[in-house]
PDB file of C-alpha atoms in Angstrom:
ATOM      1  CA  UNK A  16      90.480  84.665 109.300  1.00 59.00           C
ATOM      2  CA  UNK A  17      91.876  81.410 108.964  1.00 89.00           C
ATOM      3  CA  UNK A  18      94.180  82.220 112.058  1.00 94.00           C
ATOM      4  CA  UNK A  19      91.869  81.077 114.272  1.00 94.00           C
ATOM      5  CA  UNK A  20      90.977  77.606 113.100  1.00 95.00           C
ATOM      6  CA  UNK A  21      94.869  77.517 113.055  1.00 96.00           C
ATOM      7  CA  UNK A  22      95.078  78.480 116.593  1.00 96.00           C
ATOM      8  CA  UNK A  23      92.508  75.872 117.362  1.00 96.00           C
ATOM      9  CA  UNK A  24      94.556  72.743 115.748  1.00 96.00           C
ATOM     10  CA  UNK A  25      97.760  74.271 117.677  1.00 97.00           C
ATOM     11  CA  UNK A  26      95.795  74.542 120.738  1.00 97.00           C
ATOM     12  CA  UNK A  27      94.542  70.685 120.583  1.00 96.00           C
ATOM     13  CA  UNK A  28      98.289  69.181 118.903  1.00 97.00           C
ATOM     14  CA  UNK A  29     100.379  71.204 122.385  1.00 97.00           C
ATOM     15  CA  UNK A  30      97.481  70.039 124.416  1.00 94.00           C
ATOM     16  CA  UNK A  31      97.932  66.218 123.434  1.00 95.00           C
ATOM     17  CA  UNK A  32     101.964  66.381 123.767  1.00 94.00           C
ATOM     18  CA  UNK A  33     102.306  68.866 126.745  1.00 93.00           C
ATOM     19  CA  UNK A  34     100.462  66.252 129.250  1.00 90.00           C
ATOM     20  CA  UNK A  35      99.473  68.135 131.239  1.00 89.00           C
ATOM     21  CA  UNK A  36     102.782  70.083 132.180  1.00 94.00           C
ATOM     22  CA  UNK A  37     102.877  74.087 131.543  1.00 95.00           C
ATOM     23  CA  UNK A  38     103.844  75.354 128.417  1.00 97.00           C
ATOM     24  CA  UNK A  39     105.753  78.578 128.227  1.00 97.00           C
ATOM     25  CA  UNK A  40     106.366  78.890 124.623  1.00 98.00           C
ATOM     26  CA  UNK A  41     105.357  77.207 121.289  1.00 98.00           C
ATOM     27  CA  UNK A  42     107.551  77.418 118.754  1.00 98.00           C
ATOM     28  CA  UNK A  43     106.390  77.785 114.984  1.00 97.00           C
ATOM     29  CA  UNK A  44     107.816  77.508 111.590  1.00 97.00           C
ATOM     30  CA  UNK A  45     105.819  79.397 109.293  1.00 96.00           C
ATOM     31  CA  UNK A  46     106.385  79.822 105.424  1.00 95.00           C
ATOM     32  CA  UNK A  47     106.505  82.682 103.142  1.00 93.00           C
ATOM     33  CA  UNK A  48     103.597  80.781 101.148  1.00 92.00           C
ATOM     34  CA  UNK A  49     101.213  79.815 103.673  1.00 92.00           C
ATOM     35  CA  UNK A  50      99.518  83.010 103.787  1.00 91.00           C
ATOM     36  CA  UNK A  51      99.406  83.538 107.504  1.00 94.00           C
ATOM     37  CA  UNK A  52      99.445  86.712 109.487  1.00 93.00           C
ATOM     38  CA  UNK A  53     101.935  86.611 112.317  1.00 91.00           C
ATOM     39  CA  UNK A  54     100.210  89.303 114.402  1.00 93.00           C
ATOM     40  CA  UNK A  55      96.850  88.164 113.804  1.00 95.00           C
ATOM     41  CA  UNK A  56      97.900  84.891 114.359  1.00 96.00           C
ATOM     42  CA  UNK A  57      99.495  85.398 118.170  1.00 95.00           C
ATOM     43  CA  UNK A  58      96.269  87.514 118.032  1.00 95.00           C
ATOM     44  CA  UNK A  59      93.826  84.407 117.638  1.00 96.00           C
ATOM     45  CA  UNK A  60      96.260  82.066 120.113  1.00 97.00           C
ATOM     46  CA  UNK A  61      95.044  84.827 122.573  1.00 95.00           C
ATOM     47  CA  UNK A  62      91.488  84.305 122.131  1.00 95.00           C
ATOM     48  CA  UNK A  63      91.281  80.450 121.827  1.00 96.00           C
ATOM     49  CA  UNK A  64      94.307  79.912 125.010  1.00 96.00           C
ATOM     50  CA  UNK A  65      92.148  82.287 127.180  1.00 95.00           C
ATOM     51  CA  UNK A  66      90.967  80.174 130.219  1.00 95.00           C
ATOM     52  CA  UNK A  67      92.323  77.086 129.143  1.00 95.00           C
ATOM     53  CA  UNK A  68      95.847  75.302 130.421  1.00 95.00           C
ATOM     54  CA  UNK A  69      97.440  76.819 127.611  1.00 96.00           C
ATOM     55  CA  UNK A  70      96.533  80.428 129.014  1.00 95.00           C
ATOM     56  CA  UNK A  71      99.856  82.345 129.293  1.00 95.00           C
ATOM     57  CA  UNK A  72     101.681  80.505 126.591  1.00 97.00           C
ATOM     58  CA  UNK A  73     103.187  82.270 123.785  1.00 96.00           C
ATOM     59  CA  UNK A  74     103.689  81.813 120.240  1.00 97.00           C
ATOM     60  CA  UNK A  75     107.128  82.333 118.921  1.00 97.00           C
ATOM     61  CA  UNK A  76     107.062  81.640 115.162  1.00 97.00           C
ATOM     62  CA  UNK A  77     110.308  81.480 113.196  1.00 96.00           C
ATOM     63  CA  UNK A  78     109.689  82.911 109.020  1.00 95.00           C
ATOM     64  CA  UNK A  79     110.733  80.670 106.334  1.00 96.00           C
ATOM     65  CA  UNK A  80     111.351  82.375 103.116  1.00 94.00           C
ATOM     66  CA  UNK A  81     109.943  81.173 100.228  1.00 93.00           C
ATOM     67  CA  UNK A  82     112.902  79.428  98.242  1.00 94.00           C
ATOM     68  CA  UNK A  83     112.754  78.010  94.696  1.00 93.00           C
ATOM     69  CA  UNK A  84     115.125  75.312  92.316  1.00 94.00           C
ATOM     70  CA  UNK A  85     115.241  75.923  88.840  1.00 93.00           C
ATOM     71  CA  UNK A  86     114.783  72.249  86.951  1.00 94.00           C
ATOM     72  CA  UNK A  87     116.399  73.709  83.824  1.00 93.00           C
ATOM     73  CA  UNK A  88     119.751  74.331  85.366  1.00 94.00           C
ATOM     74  CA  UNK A  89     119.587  73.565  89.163  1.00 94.00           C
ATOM     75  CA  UNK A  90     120.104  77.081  90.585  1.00 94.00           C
ATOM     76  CA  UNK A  91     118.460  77.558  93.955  1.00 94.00           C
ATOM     77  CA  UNK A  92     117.333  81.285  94.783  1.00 91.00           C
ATOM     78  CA  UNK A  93     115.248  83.054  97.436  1.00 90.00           C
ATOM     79  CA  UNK A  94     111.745  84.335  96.047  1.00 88.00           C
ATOM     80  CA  UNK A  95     111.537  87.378  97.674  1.00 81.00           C
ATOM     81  CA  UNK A  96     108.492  89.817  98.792  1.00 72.00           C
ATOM     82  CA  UNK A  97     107.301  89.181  95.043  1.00 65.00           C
ATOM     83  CA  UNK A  98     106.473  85.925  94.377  1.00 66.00           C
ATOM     84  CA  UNK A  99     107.934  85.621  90.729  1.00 75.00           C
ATOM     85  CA  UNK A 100     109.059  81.836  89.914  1.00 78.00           C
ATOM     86  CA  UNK A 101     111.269  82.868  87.573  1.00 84.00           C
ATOM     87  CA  UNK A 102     115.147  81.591  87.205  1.00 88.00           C
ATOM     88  CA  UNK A 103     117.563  84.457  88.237  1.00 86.00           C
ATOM     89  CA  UNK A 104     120.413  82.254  87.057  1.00 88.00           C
ATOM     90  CA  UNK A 105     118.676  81.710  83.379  1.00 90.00           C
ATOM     91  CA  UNK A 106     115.526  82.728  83.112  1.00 87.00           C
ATOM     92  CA  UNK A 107     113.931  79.823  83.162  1.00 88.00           C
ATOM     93  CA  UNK A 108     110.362  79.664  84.341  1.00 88.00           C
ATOM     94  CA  UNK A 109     110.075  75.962  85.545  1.00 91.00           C
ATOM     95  CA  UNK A 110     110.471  75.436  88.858  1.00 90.00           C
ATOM     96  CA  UNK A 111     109.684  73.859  92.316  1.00 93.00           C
ATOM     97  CA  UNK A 112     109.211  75.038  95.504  1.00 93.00           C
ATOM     98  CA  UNK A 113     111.909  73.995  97.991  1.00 94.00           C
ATOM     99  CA  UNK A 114     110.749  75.884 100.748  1.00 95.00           C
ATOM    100  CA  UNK A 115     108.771  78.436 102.222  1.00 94.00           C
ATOM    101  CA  UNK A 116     105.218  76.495 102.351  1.00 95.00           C
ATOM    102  CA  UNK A 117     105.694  75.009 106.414  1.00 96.00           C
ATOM    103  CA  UNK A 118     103.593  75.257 108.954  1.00 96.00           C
ATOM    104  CA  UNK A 119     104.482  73.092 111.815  1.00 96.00           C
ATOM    105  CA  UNK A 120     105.152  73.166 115.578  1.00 97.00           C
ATOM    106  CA  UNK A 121     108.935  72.783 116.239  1.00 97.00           C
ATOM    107  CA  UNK A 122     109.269  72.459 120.026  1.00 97.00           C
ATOM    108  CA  UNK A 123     108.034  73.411 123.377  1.00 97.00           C
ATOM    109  CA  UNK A 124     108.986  75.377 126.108  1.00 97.00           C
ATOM    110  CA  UNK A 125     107.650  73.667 129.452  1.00 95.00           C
ATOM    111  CA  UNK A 126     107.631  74.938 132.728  1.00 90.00           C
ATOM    112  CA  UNK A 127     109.791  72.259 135.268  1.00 79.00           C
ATOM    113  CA  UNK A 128     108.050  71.151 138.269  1.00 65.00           C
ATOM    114  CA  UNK A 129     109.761  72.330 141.653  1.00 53.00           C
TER     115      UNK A 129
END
């Protein structure tokens, strides 16, 4: 459960850039391809935020699908639920990944002082 090692890095990157202040919400992008678990993810943030500063925050993650460009002729396509790196547009079989690998904090939600 590589979730909560994630959780862990989250915890300490929020921690550094919240200073302090309350954070409501952290805001995720998460890719197709990283092979992480959303629920057991926001599962895991549970555990490691428990009794810390960060207790109370949630974890809003935004899915990336996995997208591909074929080199051969340049078409850009979704992947899909199966993962086949094939061209739709010609068949071709060589191609990159354009997205659908992130894994990255976007923002934060903080609480404003009254």
């Amino acid at each position: 459960m590589h979730e909560l090692s994630l959780c862990g890095s989250i915890a300490d990157i929020v921690g550094r850039h919240a200073a302090g202040r309350t954070v409501s919400v952290i805001h995720l992008q998460v890719g197709q391809l990283r092979q992480v678990v959303p629920d057991t993810l926001v599962y895991c943030w549970d555990l490691v935020s428990a009794d810390t500063p960060l207790a109370g925050a949630r974890i809003d993650i935004d899915h990336v699908p996995a997208r591909m460009r074929c080199k051969a002729c340049g078409h850009s396509a979704e992947v899909g639920d199966l993962p086949v790196f094939a061209c739709p547009e010609c068949g071709g079989v060589n191609a990159e990944i354009t997205a659908g690998e992130e894994f990255m904090i976007t923002s934060l939600d903080l609480e404003t002082g009254t």
